[in-house]
Short mmCIF file of C-alpha atoms in Angstrom, two decimals:
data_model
loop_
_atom_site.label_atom_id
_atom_site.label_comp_id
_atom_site.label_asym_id
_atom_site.label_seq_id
_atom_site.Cartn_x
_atom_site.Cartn_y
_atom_site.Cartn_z
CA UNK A 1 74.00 53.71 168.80
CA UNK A 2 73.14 57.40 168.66
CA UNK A 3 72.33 60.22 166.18
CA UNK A 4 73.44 63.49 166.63
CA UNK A 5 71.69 66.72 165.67
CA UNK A 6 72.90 70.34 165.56
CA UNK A 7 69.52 72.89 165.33
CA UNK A 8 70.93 76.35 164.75
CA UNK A 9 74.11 76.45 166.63
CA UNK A 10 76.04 79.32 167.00
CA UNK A 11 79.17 80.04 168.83
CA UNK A 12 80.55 83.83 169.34
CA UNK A 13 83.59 84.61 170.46
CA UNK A 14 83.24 88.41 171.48
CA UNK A 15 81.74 89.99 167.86
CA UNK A 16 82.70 87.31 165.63
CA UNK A 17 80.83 84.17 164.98
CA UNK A 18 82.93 80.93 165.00
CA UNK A 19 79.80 78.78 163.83
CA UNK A 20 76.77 80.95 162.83
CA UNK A 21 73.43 78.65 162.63
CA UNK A 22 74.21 75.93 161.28
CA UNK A 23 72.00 72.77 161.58
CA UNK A 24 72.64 69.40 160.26
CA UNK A 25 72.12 65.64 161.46
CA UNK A 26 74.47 62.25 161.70
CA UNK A 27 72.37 59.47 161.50
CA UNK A 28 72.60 56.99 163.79
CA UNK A 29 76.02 54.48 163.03
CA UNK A 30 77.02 56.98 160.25
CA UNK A 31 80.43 58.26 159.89
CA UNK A 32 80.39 61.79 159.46
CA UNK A 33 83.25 64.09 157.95
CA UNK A 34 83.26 67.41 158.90
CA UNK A 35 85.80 69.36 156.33
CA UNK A 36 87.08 72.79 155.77
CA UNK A 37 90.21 74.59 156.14
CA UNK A 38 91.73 75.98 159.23
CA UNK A 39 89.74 78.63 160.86
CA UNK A 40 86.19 77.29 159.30
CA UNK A 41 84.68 76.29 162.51
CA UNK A 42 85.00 72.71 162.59
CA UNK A 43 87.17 71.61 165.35
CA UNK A 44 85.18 74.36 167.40
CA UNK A 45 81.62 72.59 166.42
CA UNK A 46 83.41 69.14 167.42
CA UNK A 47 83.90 70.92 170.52
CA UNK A 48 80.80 72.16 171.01
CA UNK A 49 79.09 68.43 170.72
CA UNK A 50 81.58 67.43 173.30
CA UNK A 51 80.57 69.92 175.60
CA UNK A 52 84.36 71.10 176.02
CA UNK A 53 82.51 74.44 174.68
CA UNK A 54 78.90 76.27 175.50
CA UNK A 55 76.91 77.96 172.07
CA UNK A 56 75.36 80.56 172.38
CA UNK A 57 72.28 79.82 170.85
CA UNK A 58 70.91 76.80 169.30
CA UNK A 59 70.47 73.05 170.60
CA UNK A 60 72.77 69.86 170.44
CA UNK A 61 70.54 66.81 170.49
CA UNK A 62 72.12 63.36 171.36
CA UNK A 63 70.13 60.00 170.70
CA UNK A 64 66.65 62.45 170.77
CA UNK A 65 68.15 63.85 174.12
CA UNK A 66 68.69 67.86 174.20
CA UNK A 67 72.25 67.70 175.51
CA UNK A 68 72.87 71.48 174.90
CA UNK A 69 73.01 72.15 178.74
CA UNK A 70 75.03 68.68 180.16
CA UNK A 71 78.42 68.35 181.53
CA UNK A 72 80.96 66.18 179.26
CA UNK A 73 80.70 62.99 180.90
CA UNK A 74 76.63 63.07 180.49
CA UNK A 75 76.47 63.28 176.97
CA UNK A 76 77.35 59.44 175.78
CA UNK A 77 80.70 60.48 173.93
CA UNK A 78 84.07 59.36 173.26
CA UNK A 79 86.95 61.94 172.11
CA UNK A 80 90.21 61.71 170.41
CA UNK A 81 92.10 64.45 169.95
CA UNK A 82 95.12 65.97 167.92
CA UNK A 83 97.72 65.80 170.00
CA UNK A 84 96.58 62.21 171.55
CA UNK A 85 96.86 63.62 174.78
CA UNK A 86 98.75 60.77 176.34
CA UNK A 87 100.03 60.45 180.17
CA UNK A 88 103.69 59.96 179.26
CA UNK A 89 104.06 58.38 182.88
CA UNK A 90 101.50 55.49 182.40
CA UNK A 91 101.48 52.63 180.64
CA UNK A 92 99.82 52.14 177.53
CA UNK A 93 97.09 50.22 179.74
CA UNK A 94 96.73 52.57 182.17
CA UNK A 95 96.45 55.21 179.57
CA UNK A 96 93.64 52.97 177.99
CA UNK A 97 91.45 52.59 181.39
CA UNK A 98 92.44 55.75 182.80
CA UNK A 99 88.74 57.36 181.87
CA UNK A 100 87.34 54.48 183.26
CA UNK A 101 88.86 54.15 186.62
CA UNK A 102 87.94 57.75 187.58
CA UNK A 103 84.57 56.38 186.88
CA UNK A 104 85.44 53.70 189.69
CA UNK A 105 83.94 50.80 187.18
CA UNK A 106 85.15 47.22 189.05
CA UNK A 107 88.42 45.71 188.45
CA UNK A 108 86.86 42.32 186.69
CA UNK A 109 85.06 44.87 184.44
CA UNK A 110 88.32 46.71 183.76
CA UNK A 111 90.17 43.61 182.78
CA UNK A 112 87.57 42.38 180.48
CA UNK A 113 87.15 45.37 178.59
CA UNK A 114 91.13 46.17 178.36
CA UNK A 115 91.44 42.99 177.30
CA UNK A 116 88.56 43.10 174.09
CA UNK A 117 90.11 46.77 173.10
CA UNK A 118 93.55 45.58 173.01
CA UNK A 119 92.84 42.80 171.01
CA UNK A 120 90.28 45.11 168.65
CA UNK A 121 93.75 47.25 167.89
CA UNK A 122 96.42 45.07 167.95
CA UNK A 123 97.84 46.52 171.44
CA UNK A 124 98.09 43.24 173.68
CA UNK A 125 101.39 43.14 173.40
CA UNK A 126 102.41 46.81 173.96
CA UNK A 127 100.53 47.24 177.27
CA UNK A 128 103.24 47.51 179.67
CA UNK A 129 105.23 50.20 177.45
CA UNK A 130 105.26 53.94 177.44
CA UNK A 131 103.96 56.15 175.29
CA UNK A 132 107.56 56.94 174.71
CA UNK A 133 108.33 53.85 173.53
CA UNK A 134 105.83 53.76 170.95
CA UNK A 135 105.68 54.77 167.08
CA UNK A 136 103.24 57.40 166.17
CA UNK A 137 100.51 54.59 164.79
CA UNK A 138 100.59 52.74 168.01
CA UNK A 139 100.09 55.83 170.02
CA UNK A 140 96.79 56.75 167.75
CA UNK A 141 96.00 53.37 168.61
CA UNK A 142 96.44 53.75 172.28
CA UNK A 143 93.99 57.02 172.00
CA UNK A 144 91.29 54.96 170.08
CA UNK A 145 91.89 52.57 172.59
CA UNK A 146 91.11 55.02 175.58
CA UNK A 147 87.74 56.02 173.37
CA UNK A 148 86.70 52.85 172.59
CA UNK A 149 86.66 51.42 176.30
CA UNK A 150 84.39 54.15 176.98
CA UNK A 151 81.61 51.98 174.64
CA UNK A 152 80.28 55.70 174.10
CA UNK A 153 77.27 55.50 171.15
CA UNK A 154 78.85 58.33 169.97
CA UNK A 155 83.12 59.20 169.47
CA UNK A 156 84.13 62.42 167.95
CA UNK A 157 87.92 62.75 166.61
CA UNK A 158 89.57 66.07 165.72
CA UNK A 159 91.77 65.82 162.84
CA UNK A 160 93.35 62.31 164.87
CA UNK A 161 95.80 61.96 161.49
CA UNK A 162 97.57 65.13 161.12
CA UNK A 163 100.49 63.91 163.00
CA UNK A 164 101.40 60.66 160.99
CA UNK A 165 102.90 60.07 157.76
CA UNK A 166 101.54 60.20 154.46
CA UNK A 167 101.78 56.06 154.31
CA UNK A 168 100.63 55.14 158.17
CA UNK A 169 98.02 58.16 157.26
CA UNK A 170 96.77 55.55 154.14
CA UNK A 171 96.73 52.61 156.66
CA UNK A 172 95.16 54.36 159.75
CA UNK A 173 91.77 55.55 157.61
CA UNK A 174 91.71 52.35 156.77
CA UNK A 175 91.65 51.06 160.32
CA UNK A 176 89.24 53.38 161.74
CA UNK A 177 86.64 53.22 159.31
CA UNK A 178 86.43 49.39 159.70
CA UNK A 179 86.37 49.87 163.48
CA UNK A 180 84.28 52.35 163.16
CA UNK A 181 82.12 50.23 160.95
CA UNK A 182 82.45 47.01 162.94
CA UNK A 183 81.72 48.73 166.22
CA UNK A 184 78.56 50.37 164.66
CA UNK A 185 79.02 53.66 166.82
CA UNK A 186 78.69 57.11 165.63
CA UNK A 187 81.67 58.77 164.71
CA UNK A 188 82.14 62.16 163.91
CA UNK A 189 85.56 63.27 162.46
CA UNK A 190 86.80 66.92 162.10
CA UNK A 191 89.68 67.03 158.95
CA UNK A 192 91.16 69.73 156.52
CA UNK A 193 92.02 66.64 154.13
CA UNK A 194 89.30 66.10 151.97
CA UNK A 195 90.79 63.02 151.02
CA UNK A 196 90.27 61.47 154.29
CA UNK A 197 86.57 62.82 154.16
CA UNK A 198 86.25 61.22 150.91
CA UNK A 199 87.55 58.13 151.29
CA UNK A 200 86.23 57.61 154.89
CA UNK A 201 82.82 58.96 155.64
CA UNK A 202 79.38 58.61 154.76
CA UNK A 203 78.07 62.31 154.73
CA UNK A 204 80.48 65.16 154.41
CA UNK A 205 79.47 68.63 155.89
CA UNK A 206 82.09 71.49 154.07
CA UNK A 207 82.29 74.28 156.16
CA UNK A 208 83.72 78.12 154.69
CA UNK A 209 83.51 81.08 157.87
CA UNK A 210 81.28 79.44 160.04
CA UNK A 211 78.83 77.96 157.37
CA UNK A 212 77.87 74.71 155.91
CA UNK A 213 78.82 75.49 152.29
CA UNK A 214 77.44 72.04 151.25
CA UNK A 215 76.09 68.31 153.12
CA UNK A 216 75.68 65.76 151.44
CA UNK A 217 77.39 62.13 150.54
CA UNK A 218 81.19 62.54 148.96
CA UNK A 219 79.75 61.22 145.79
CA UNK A 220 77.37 64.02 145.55
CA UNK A 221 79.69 66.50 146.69
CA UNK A 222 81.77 65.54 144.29
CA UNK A 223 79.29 65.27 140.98
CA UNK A 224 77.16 67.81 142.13
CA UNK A 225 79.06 70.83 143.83
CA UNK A 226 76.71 73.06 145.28
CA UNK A 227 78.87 76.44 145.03
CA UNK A 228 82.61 77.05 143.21
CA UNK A 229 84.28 76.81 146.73
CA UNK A 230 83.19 73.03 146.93
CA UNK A 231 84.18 72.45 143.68
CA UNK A 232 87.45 73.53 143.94
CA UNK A 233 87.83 72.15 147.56
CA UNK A 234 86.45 68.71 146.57
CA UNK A 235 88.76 66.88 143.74
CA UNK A 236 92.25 65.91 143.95
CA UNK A 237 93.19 68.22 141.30
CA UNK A 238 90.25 70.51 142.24
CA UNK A 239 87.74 71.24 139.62
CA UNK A 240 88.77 73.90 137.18
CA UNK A 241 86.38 76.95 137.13
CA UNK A 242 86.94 79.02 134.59
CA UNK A 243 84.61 82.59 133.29
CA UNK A 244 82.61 81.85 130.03
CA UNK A 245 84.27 85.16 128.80
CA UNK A 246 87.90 84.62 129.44
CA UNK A 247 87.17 81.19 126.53
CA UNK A 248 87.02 84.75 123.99
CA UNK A 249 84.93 82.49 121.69
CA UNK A 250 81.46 83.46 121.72
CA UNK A 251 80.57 81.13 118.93
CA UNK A 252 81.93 78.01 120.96
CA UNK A 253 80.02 75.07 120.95
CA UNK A 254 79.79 75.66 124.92
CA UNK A 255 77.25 78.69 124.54
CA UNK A 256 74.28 77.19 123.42
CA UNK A 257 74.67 74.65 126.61
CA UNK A 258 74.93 77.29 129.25
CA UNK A 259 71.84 78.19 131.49
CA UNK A 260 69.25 80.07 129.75
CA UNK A 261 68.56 83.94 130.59
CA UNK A 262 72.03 84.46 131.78
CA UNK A 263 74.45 87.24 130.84
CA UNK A 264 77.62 84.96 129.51
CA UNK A 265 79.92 87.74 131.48
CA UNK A 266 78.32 86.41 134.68
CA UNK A 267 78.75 82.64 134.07
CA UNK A 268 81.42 80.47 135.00
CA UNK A 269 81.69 77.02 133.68
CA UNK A 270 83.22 74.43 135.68
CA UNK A 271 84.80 71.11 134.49
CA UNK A 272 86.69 68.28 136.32
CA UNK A 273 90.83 67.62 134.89
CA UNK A 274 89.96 64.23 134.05
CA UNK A 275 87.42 64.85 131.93
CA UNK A 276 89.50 67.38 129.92
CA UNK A 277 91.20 65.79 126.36
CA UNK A 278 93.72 67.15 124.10
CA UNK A 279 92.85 67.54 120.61
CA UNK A 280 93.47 68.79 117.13
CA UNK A 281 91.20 71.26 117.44
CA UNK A 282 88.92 72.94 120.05
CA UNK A 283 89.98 75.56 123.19
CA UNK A 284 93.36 76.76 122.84
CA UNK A 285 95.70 77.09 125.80
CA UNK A 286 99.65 76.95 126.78
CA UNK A 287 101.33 74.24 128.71
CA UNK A 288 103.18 75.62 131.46
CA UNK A 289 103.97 72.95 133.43
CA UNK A 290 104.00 69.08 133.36
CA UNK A 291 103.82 66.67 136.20
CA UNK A 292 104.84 62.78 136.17
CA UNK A 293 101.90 61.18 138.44
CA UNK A 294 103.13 57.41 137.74
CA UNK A 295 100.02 56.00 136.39
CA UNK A 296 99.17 59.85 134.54
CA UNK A 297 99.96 62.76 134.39
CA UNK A 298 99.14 66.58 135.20
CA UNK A 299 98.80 69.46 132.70
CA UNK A 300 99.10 72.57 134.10
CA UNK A 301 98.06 75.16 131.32
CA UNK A 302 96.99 78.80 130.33
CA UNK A 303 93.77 79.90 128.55
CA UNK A 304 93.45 83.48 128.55
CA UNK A 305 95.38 84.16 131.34
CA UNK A 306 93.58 81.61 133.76
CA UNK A 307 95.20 78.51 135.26
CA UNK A 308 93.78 75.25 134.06
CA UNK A 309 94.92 71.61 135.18
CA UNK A 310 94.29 68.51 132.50
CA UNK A 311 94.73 64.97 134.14
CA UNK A 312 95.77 62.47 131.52
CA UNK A 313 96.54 58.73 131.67
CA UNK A 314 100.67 57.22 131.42
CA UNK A 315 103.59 59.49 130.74
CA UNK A 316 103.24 62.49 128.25
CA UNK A 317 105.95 64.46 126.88
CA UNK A 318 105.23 68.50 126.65
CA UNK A 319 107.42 71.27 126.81
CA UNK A 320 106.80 74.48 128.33
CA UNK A 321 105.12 76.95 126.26
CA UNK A 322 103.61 74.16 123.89
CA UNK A 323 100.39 75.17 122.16
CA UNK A 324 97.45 72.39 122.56
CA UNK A 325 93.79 72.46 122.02
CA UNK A 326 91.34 71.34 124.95
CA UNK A 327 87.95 69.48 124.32
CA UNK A 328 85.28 67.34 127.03
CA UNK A 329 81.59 66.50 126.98
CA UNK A 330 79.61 69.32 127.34
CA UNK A 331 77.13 67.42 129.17
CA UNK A 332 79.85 67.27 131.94
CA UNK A 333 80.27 70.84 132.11
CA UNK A 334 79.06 72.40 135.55
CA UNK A 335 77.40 75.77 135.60
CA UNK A 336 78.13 78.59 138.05
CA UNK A 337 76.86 82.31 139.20
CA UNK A 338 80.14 84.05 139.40
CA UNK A 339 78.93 87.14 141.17
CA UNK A 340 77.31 84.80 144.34
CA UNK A 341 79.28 81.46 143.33
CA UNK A 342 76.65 79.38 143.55
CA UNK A 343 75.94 76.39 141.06
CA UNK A 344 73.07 77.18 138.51
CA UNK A 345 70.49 74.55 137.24
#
């Protein structure tokens, strides 16, 4: 096993930073999400671990060892990629010890290992097929498989799910988190879904333009949003974040609770869908659409002009345009800096 440390790495590509400073650390056997949309900088830090890419500045240590400087095949990973980057040609074990025979390791050692991988993912019995012959789950598996001969401390995977269906999606985190976990290797995994980050990792690290916007475990990302872009990235609904002045009720029982020796025209307060009730009485808003979830469902609504989602438990029955009155637990509510967006004590 292996930890991994990024100390101010930046990447330019002519005038425009792809990943400007950013440090953070994967402790050693941790699974670590990195998540963002397209275009944040993630696949291209993934990359940069790998060695695939050079920064420009900073350091990349591996296991204590500055790796900023080595080749690919010195820095102790593994890599999966998108696309899976099969050899349509080869079998699905010659795909496997492909990495491994370049490396000239002995035939008896090659057997062995094939042997324990294909058994680890269920492939023993698909090793004389082509990749063409093989459903999209079994050719992830093949690509773990190629990785996890390696018996690199450290595997990185970019976005490895985006090509499956929603249900083999469900199945496959499974999988590689309890491979991951069972293996007790490093793995770093690069993903626009933050429900895969959620679900699967350990420590999240949100990137926004280049930036970590937030680290930290899901469960504190998601109680304890640093800024209003990681509340509203985190959450499936996001959180809603809504200006302290659009509510138009300055005597609201919400006032007194928000942060002390702020202007209210500068505050936004920020509260999660399932925390939101409907009520006799409290904020008013307008339904404007309802969605049937199965075991809830979601309340899309306006209030003052903003767009608000309510999650609520079994069926409900509103029409569009339907007046209703929103209450939750002020100590839930979230506090945030509209002009800089960051979360206020």
């Amino acid at each position: 096993m292996a930890d991994v440390e990024l100390r101010s790495i930046t990447k330019n590509w002519g005038d425009k930073a792809a990943v400007d400073a950013i440090s953070f650390k994967a402790a050693s056997g941790s699974f670590v999400a990195l998540l963002g949309p397209s275009g944040c900088g993630k696949s291209t830090t993934l990359r940069l671990i790998a060695g695939l890419d050079s920064p420009s500045a900073g350091s990349i240590l591996i296991g204590g060892r500055d790796v900023t400087a080595l080749p690919p095949a010195e820095r102790g990973t593994a890599m999966v990629f998108q696309s899976y980057a099969l050899f349509p040609h080869l079998s699905v074990a010659e795909n496997i010890i492909f990495g491994l025979k370049v490396r000239k390791v002995a035939t008896a050692e090659l057997k062995e290992r094939l042997a324990k991988t294909a058994t680890l993912l269920g492939l023993t019995a698909l090793l004389d097929r082509k990749p063409s012959q093989l459903s999209g789950g079994q050719q992830q598996r093949v690509a773990l498989g190629r990785a996890i001969i390696a018996e690199a401390p450290v595997c990185l995977m970019d976005e490895p799910l985006s090509n499956l269906d929603a249900q083999l999606r469900v199945e496959m985190r499974r999988e590689i988190r309890e491979l991951q976990q069972r293996l007790g290797i490093t793995m770093l995994y690069v993903t626009h879904d933050q429900l895969e980050a959620m679900t699967m990792a350990d420590q999240v690290v949100l990137m926004r333009d280049g930036h970590i916007e937030q680290d930290a475990a899901p469960d504190a990302l998601y109680e304890s949003p640093r800024t209003t872009f990681a509340a509203r990235f985190i959450g499936t609904p996001p959180m809603n974040v809504i200006s302290l002045s659009k509510l138009g009720i300055e005597d609201h029982v919400l006032v007194p609770h928000a942060p002390k020796g702020q202007e209210h025209e500068r505050l936004a307060l920020g509260i999660r869908p399932e925390l939101i009730r409907l009520s006799t009485s409290g904020i008013p808003a307008t339904v404007t659409a309802v969605e049937f979830l199965g075991a809830d469902s979601l309340v899309e609504a306006s209030l003052s002009g903003e767009r608000v989602l309510i999650r609520v438990p079994g069926k409900i029955r509103l029409s569009r345009g339907a007046a209703i009155h929103l209450t939750w637990d002020v100590a839930t509510t979230h506090w945030f800096d509209l002009a800089s967006g960051n979360r206020l004590a």
